[in-house]
Short mmCIF file of C-alpha atoms in Angstrom, two decimals:
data_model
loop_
_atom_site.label_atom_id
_atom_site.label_comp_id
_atom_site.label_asym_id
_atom_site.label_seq_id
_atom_site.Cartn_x
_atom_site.Cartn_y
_atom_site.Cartn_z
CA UNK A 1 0.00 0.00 0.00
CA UNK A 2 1.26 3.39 -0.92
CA UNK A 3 -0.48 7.04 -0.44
CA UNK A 4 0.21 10.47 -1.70
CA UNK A 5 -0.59 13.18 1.15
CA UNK A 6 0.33 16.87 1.49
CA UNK A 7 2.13 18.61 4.22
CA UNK A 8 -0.69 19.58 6.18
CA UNK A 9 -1.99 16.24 5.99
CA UNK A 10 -3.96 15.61 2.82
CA UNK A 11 -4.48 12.68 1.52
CA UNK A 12 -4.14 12.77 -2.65
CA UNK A 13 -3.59 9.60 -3.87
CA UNK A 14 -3.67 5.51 -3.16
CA UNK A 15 -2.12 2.82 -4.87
CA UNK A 16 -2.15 -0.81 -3.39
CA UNK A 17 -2.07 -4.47 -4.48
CA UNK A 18 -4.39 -7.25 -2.38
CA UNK A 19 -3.19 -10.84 -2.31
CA UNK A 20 -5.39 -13.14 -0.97
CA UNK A 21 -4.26 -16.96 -0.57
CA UNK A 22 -7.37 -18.95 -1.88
CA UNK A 23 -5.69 -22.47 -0.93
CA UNK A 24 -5.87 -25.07 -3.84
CA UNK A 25 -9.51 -24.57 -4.77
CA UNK A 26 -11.61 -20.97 -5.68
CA UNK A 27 -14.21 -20.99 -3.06
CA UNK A 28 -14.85 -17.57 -1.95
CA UNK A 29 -11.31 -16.31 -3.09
CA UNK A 30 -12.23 -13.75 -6.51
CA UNK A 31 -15.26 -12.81 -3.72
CA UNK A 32 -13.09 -11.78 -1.17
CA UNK A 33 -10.19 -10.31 -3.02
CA UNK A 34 -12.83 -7.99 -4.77
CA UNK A 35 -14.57 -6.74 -1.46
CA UNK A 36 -11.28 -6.50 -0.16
CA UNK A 37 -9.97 -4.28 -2.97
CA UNK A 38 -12.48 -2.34 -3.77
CA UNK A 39 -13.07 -1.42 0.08
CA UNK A 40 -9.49 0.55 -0.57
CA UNK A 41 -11.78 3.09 -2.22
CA UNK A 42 -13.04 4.30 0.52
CA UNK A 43 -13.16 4.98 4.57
CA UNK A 44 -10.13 7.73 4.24
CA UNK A 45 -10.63 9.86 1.06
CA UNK A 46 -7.95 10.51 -1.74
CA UNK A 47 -9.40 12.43 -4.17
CA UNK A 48 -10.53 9.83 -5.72
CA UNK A 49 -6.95 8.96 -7.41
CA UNK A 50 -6.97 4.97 -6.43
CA UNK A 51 -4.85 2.78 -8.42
CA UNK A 52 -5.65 -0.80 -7.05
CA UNK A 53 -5.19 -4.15 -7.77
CA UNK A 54 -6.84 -7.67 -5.97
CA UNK A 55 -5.27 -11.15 -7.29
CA UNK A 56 -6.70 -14.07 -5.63
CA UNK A 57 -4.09 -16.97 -6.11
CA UNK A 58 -3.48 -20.57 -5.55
CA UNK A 59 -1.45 -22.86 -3.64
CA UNK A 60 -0.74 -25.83 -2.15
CA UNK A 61 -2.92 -24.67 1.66
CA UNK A 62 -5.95 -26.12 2.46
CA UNK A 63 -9.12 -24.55 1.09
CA UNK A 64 -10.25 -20.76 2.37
CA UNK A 65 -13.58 -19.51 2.63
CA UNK A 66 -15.40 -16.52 3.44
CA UNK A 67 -15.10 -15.42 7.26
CA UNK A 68 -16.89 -12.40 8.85
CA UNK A 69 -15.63 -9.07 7.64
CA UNK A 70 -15.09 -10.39 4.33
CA UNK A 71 -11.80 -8.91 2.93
CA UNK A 72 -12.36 -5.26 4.43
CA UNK A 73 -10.46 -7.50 7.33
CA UNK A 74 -7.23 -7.28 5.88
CA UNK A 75 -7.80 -4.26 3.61
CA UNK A 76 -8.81 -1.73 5.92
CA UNK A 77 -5.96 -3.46 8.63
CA UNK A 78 -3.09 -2.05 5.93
CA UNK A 79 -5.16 1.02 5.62
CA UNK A 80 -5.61 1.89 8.97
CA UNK A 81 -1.88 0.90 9.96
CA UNK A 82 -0.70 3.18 7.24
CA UNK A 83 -2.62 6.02 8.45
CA UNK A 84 -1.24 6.03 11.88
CA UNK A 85 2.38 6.57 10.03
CA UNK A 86 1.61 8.80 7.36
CA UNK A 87 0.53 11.12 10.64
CA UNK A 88 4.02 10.67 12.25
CA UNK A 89 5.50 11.80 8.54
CA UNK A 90 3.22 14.57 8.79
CA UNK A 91 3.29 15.03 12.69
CA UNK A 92 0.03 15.14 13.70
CA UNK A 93 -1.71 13.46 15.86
CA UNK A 94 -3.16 10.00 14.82
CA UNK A 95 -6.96 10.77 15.25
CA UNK A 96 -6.81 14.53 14.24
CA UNK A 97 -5.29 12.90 11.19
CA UNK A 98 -8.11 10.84 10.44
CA UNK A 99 -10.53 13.61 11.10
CA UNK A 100 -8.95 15.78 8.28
CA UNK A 101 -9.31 12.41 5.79
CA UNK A 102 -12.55 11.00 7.19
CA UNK A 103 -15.52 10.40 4.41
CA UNK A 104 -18.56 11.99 4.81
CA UNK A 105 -21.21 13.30 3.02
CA UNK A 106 -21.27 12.76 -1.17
CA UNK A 107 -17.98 10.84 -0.36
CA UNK A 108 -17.77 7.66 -2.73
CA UNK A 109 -18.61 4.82 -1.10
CA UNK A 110 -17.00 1.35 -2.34
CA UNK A 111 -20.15 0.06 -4.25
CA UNK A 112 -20.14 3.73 -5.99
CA UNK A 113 -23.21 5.13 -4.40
CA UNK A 114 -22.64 8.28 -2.39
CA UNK A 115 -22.39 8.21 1.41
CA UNK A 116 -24.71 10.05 3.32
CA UNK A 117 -23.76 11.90 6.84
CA UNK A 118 -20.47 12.32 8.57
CA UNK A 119 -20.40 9.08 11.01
CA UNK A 120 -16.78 7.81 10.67
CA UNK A 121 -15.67 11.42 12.15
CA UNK A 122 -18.82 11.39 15.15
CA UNK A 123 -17.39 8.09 15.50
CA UNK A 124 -13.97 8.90 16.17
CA UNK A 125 -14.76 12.04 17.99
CA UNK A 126 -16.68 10.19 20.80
CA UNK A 127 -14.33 7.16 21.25
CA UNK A 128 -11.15 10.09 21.56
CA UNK A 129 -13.35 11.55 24.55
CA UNK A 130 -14.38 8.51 26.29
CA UNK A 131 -10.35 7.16 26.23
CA UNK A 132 -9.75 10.63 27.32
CA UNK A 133 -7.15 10.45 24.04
CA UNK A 134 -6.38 13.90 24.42
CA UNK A 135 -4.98 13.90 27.75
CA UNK A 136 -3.45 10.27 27.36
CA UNK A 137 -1.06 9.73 24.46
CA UNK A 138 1.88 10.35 23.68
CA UNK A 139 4.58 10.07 21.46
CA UNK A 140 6.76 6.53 21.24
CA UNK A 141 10.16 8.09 22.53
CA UNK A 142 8.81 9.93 25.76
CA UNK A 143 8.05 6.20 27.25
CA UNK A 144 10.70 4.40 29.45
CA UNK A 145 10.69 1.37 31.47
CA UNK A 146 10.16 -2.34 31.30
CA UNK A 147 6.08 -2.12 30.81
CA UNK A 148 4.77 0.25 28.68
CA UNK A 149 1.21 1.65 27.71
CA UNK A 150 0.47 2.36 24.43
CA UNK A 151 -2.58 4.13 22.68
CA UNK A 152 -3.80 3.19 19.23
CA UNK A 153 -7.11 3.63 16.86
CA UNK A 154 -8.34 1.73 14.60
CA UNK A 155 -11.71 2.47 12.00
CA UNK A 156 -13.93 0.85 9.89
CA UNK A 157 -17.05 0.93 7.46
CA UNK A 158 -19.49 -1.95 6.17
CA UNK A 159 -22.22 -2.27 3.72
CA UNK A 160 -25.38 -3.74 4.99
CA UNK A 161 -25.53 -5.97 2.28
CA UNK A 162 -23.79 -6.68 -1.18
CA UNK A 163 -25.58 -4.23 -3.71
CA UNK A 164 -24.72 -3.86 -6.50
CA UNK A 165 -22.64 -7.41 -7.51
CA UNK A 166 -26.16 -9.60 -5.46
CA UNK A 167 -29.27 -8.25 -6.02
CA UNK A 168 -30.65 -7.87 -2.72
CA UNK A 169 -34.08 -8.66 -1.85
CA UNK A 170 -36.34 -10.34 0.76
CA UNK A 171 -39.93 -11.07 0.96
CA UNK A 172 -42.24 -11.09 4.12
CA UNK A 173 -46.11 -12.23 4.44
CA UNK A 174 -47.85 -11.64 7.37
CA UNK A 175 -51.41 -13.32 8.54
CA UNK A 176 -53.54 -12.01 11.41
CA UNK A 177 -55.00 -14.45 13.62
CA UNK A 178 -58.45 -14.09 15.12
CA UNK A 179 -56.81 -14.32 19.13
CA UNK A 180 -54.87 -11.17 18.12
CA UNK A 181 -51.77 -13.01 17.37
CA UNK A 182 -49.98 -12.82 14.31
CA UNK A 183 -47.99 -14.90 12.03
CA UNK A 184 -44.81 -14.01 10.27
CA UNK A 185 -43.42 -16.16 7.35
CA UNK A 186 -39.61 -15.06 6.62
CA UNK A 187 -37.23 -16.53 4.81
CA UNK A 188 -34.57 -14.84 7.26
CA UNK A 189 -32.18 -17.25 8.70
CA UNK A 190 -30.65 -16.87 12.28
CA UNK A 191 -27.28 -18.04 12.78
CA UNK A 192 -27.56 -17.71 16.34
CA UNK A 193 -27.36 -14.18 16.08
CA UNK A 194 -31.10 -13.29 17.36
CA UNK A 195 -32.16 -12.48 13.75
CA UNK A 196 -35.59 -13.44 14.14
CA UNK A 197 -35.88 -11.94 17.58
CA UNK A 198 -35.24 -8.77 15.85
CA UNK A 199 -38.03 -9.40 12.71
CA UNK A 200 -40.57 -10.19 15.48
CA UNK A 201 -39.30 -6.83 17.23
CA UNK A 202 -39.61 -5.26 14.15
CA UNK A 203 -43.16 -6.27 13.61
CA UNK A 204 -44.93 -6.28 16.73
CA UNK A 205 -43.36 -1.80 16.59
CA UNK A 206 -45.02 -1.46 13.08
CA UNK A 207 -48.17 -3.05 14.10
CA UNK A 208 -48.54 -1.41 17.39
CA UNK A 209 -48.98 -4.95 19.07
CA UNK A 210 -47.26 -7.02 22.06
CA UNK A 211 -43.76 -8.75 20.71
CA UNK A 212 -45.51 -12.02 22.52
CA UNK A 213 -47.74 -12.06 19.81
CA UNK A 214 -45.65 -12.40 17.38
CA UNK A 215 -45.53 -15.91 15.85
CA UNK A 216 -41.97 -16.21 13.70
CA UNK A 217 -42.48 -19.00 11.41
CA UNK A 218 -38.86 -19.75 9.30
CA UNK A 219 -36.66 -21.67 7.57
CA UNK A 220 -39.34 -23.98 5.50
CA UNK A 221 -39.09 -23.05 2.11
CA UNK A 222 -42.77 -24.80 1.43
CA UNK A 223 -43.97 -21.57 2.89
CA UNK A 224 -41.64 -18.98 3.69
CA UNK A 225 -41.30 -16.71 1.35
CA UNK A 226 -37.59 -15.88 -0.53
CA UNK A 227 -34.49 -14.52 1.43
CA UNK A 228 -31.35 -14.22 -0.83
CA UNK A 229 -29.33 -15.15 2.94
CA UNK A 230 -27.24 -14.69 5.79
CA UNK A 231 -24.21 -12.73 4.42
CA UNK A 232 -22.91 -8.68 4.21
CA UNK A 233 -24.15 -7.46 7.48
CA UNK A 234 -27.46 -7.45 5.67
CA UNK A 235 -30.08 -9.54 7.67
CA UNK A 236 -31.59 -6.78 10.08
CA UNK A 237 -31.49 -3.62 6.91
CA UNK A 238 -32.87 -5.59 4.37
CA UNK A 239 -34.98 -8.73 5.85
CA UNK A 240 -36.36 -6.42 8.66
CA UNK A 241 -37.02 -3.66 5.62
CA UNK A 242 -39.40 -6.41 4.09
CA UNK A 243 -40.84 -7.00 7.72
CA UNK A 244 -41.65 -3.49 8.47
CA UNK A 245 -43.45 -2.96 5.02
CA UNK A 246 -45.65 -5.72 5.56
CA UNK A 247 -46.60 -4.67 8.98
CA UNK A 248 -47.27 -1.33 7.28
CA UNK A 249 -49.64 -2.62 5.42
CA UNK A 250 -51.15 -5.37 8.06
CA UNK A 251 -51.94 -2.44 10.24
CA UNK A 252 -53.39 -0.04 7.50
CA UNK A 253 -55.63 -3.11 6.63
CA UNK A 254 -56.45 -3.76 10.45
CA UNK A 255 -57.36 0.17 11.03
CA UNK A 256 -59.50 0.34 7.54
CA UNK A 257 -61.48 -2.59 9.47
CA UNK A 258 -61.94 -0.57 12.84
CA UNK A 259 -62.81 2.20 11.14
CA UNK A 260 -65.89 0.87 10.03
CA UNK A 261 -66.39 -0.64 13.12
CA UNK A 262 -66.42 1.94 14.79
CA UNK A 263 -67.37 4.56 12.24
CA UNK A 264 -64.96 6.70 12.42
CA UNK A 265 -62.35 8.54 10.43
CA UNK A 266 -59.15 6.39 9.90
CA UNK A 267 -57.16 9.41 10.64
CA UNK A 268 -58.62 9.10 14.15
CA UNK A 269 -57.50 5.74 15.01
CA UNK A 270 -54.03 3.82 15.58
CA UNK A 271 -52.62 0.96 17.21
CA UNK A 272 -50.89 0.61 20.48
CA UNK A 273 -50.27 -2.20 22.80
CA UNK A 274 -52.81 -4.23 21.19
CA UNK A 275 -55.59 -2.05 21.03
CA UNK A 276 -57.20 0.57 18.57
CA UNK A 277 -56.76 4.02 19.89
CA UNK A 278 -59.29 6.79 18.62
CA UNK A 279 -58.33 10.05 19.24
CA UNK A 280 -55.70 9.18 21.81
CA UNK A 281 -58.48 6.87 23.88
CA UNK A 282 -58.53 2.89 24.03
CA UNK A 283 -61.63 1.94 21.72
CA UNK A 284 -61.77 -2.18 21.37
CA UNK A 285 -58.66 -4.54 21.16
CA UNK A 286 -57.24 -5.67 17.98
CA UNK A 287 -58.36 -9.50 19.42
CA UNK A 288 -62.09 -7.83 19.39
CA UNK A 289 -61.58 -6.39 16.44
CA UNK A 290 -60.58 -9.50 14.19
CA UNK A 291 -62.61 -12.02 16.11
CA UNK A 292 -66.09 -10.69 14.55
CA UNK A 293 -69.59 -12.26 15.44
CA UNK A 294 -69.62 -15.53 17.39
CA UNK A 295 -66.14 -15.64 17.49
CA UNK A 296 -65.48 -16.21 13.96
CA UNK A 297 -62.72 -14.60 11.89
CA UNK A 298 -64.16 -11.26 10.74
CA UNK A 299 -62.09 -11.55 7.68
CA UNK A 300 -58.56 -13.47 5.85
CA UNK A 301 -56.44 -10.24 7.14
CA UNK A 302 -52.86 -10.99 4.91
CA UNK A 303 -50.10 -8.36 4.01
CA UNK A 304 -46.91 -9.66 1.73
CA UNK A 305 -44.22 -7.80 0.33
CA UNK A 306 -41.38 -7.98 -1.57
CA UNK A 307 -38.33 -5.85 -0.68
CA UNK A 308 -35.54 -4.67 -2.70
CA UNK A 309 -32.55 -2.60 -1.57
CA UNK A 310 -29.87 -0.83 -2.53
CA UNK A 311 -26.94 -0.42 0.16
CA UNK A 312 -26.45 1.54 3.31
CA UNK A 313 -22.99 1.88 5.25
CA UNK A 314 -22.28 1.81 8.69
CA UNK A 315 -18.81 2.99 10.66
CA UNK A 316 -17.02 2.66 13.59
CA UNK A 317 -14.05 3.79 15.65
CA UNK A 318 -12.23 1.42 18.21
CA UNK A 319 -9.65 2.47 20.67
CA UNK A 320 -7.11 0.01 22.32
CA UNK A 321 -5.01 0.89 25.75
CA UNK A 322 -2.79 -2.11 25.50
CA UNK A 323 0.57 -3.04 28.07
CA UNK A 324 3.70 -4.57 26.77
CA UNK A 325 6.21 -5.99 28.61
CA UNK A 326 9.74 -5.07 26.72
CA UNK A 327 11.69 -8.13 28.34
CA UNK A 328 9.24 -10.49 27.34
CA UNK A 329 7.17 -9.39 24.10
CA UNK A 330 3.83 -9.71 25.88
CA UNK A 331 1.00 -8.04 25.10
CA UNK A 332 -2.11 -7.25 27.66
CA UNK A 333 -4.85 -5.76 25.55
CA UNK A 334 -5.98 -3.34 29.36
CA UNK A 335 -9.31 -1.61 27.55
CA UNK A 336 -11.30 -0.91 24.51
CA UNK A 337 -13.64 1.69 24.03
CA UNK A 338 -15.38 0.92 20.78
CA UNK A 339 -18.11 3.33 19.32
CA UNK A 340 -20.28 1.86 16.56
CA UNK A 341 -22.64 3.90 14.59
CA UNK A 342 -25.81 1.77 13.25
CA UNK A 343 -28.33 3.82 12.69
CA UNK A 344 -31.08 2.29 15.03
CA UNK A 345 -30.76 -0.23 17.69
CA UNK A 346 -33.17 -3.08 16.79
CA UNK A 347 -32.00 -4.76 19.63
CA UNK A 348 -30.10 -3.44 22.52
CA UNK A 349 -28.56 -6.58 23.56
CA UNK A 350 -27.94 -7.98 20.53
CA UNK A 351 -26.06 -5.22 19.18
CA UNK A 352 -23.54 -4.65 22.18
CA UNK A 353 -22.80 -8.77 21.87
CA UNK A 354 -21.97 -8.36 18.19
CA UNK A 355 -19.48 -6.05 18.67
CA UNK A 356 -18.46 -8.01 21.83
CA UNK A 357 -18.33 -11.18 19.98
CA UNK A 358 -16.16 -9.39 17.33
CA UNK A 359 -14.02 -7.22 19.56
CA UNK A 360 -13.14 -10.99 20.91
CA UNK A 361 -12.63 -12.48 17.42
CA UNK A 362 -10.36 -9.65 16.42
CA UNK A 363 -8.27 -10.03 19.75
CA UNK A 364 -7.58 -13.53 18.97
CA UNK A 365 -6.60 -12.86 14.89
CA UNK A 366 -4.21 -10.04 16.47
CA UNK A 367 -2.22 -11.38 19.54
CA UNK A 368 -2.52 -14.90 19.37
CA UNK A 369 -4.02 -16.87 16.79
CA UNK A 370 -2.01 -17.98 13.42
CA UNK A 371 -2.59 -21.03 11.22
CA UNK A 372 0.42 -22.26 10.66
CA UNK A 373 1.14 -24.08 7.58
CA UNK A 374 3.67 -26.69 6.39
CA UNK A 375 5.57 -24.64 3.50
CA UNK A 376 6.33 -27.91 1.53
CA UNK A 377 2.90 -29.68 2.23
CA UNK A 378 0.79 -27.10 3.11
CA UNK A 379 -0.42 -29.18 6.16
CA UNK A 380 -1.74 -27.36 9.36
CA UNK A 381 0.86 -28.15 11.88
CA UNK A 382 -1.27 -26.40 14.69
CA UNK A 383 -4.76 -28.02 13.86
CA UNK A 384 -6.08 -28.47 17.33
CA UNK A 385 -7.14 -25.85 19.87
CA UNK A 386 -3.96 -26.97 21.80
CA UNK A 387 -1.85 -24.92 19.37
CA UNK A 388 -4.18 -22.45 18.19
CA UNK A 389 -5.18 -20.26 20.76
CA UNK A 390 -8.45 -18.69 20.66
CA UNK A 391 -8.83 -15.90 23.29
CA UNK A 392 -11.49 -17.07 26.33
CA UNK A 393 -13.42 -14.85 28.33
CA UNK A 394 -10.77 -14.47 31.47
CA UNK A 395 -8.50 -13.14 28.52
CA UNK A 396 -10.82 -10.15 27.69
CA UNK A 397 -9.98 -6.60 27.94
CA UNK A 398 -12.31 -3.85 29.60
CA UNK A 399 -14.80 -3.06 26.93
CA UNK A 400 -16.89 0.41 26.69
CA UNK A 401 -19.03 -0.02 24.01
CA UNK A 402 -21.08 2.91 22.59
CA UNK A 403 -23.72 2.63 20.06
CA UNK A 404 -24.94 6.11 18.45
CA UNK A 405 -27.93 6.29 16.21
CA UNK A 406 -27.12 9.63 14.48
CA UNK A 407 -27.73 8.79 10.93
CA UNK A 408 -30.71 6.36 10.51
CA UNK A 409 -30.88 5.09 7.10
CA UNK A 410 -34.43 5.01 5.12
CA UNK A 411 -33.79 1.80 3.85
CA UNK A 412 -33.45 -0.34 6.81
CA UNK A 413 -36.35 -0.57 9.67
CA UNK A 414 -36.86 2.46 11.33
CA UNK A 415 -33.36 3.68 9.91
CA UNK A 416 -31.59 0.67 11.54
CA UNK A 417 -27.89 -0.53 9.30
CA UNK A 418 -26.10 -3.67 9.76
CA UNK A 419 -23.80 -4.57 12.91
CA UNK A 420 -23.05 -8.03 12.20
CA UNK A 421 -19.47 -7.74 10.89
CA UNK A 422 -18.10 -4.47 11.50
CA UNK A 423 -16.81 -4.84 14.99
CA UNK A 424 -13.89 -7.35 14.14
CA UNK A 425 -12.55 -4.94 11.19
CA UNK A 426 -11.33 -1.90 13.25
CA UNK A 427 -10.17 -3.89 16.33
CA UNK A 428 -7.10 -5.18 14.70
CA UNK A 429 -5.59 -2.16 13.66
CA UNK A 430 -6.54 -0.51 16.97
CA UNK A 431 -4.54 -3.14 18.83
CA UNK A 432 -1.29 -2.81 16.55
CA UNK A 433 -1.07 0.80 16.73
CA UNK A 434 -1.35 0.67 20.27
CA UNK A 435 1.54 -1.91 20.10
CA UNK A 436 3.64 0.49 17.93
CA UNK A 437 2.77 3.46 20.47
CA UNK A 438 4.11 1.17 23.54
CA UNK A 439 7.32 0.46 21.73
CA UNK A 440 8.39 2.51 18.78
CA UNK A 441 8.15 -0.07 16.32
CA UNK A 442 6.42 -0.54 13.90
CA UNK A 443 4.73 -4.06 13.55
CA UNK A 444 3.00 -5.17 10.30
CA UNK A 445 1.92 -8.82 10.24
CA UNK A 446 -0.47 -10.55 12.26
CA UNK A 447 -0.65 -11.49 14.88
CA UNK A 448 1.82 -9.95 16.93
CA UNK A 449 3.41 -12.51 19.27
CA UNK A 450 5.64 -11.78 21.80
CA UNK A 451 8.44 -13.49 20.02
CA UNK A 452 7.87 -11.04 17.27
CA UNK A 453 7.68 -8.05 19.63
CA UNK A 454 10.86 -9.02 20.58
CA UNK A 455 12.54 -9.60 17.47
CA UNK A 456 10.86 -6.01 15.84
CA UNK A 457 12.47 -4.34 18.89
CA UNK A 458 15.88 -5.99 18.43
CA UNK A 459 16.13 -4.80 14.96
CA UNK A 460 15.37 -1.36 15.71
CA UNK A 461 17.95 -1.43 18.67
CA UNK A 462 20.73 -2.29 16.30
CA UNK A 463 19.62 0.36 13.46
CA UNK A 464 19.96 2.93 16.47
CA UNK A 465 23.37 1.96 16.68
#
């Protein structure tokens, strides 16, 4: 990676080539490469004067495949990385740095749409206050002893969903019941991440009715209706899109009925917490309403939609206090304060444990976790969890984690944008500046072992002499 920048800090220019090792078969290699690549375009702006190039290759390693983050992983890693120097060339301090260069508004974004709002810089402004960054770091060469503290940054943006190479789309139906309840078919598919927690969230707001009531009925293809899947942050923005519209139009049918139950004005009525509200007074229950005479369904009460979307972009900022230890190489990762910008929180809890979950996964691809290949066979020669160590929950860092809802986006529900893979993007270069602020040097590759700690140090001591 190589930029062109100005003496106050400008950034004019980026050229940079992305490798990615695809093992001996394609899989998700070209996929990844391109995301990768093309993610170069963006986050830090360059006046649009990019020269990039993504080769997927092969070799003799065992298959890869897509993981979460998909490319902007490694991508935004050099990016980020390279920023933090290019504002010691410049001297200026790393986050003002990235304030001057920060997209915003009628930026590019990677798929070529323009970005809308100025979150990357909110984002960065909040997570400098929280670490107190202002009062706290310092320049490498004022920092003595054995242990030392470093401060580092690292950023990130992510579509919600893969517009324009997949066409994105996602149906929902939804069919009132005569106890009140409702049914919704989704095609959606929850990994474990709460998914259709969140689409039954999302419908019981829109209708104006109890989440309880809310009867999620997914994953059989006889009579769900069409999800493209679970991929590109996309799930909540695009499947909860569909889920909204179709309570939209559930609850327009649903007051057009009460309206002539009650003869009244449709303007006069709404929903909320289960019952029909005319002119801000509790009129019948929706259970009352769709029961009719004798208990019978008053009438087949059925919304579907069909929902296409373009792309919307979220961003965040994480910022790493880490402790080395200069006689041994090790790295304690103390804090992270790591401020996400999604739009709308669908769900509280599930968006603080994806970044969690994330901020963990990034820990372990930066300090301790490295496949390690036989060069002549390409065998694993760490394949058990022995050898490859994952970081546990005694190994976790402090973690502040700060969601902001400044720019909803019109295309997801109630201006909510994906969460899902963000968090483990920015984490990694957060943790190596930090490394480089501790010691002095700078360390490229992941992850950064003690051994190499050590060995980055050593070099620099003998240059010095």
């Amino acid at each position: 990676l190589k930029h062109g920048l100005k003496k106050d800090g400008t950034l004019t220019a980026r050229e940079g080539t992305y490798i990615s090792d695809s093992g001996g078969y394609g899989s998700h290699g070209p996929g990844v490469t391109a995301v990768g690549t093309i993610n170069l375009t963006s986050l830090y702006q360059c006046s649009e004067n990019w020269k990039l190039e993504g080769r997927s290759v092969y070799t003799n390693a065992p298959v890869a495949g897509a993981y979460r983050g998909f490319g902007a992983v490694q991508g935004f890693f050099a990016l980020d990385v390279q920023m933090d120097e290019m504002a010691e060339v410049v001297g200026m301090d790393p986050v003002a740095f990235r304030l001057k260069n920060a997209v915003g508004e009628g930026d590019p974004s990677p798929s070529g749409h323009p970005l809308h709002g100025y979150s990357l810089a909110k984002c960065l402004q909040r997570g400098a206050e929280e670490m107190n960054w202002a009062a706290k770091w310092q320049q490498p060469e004022v920092k003595s002893g054995f242990v030392r503290t470093g401060l580092g940054v690292g950023t990130e943006m992510h579509s919600s969903g893969a517009y324009p190479d997949i066409k994105e789309i996602s149906g929902a139906i939804l069919k009132m019941n005569e106890d009140g309840s409702v049914n919704l078919l989704t095609g959606v598919a929850d990994l474990g991440t709460g998914a259709l927690t969140a689409m039954a969230q999302i419908a019981a707001e829109e209708l104006g009715i109890y989440f309880e009531d809310i009867i999620v009925i997914a994953g059989d293809t006889d009579v769900a209706p069409y999800d493209i899947g679970a991929y590109a942050s996309r799930t909540t923005h695009i499947g909860g899109k569909a889920v909204q519209k179709a309570a939209t139009k559930l609850k327009q049918k649903l007051l057009t009925l009460a309206a002539e139950r009650l003869e009244t004005p449709i303007s006069d009525l709404d929903i909320h917490n289960g019952k029909i509200i005319e002119q801000g007074k509790p009129a019948l229950s929706v259970q009352d309403l769709v029961k009719g005479d004798g208990g019978t369904p008053a009438s087949a009460i059925i919304s579907e939609v069909t929902h296409e979307s373009k792309v919307a972009y979220s961003f965040a900022a994480h910022f790493a206090e880490v402790e080395v230890d200069t006689e041994t190489g090790q790295i304690e990762v103390k804090q992270v304060v790591a401020v996400h910008e999604v739009g709308k929180i669908i769900n509280q809890k599930g968006v603080e444990g994806q970044i969690e979950g994330g901020i963990q996964q990034g820990l372990g691809h930066s300090i301790t976790e490295d496949l390690i290949l036989d060069p002549e066979t390409g065998q694993p020669l760490n394949p058990s969890f022995v050898d490859y160590k994952m970081p546990l929950s005694m190994d976790m860092p402090s973690i502040k984690t700060i969601i902001l809802e400044e720019e909803p986006d019109p295309g997801g529900p109630f201006g909510a944008k994906g969460v899902g893979e963000d968090p483990i993007i920015a984490i990694g270069p957060a943790i190596a500046n930090a490394v480089s602020n501790a010691i002095g040097v700078r360390i490229r590759d992941l992850p950064i072992t003690p051994e190499r700690v050590l060995e980055a140090m050593e070099e620099k001591r003998l240059a010095d002499l």
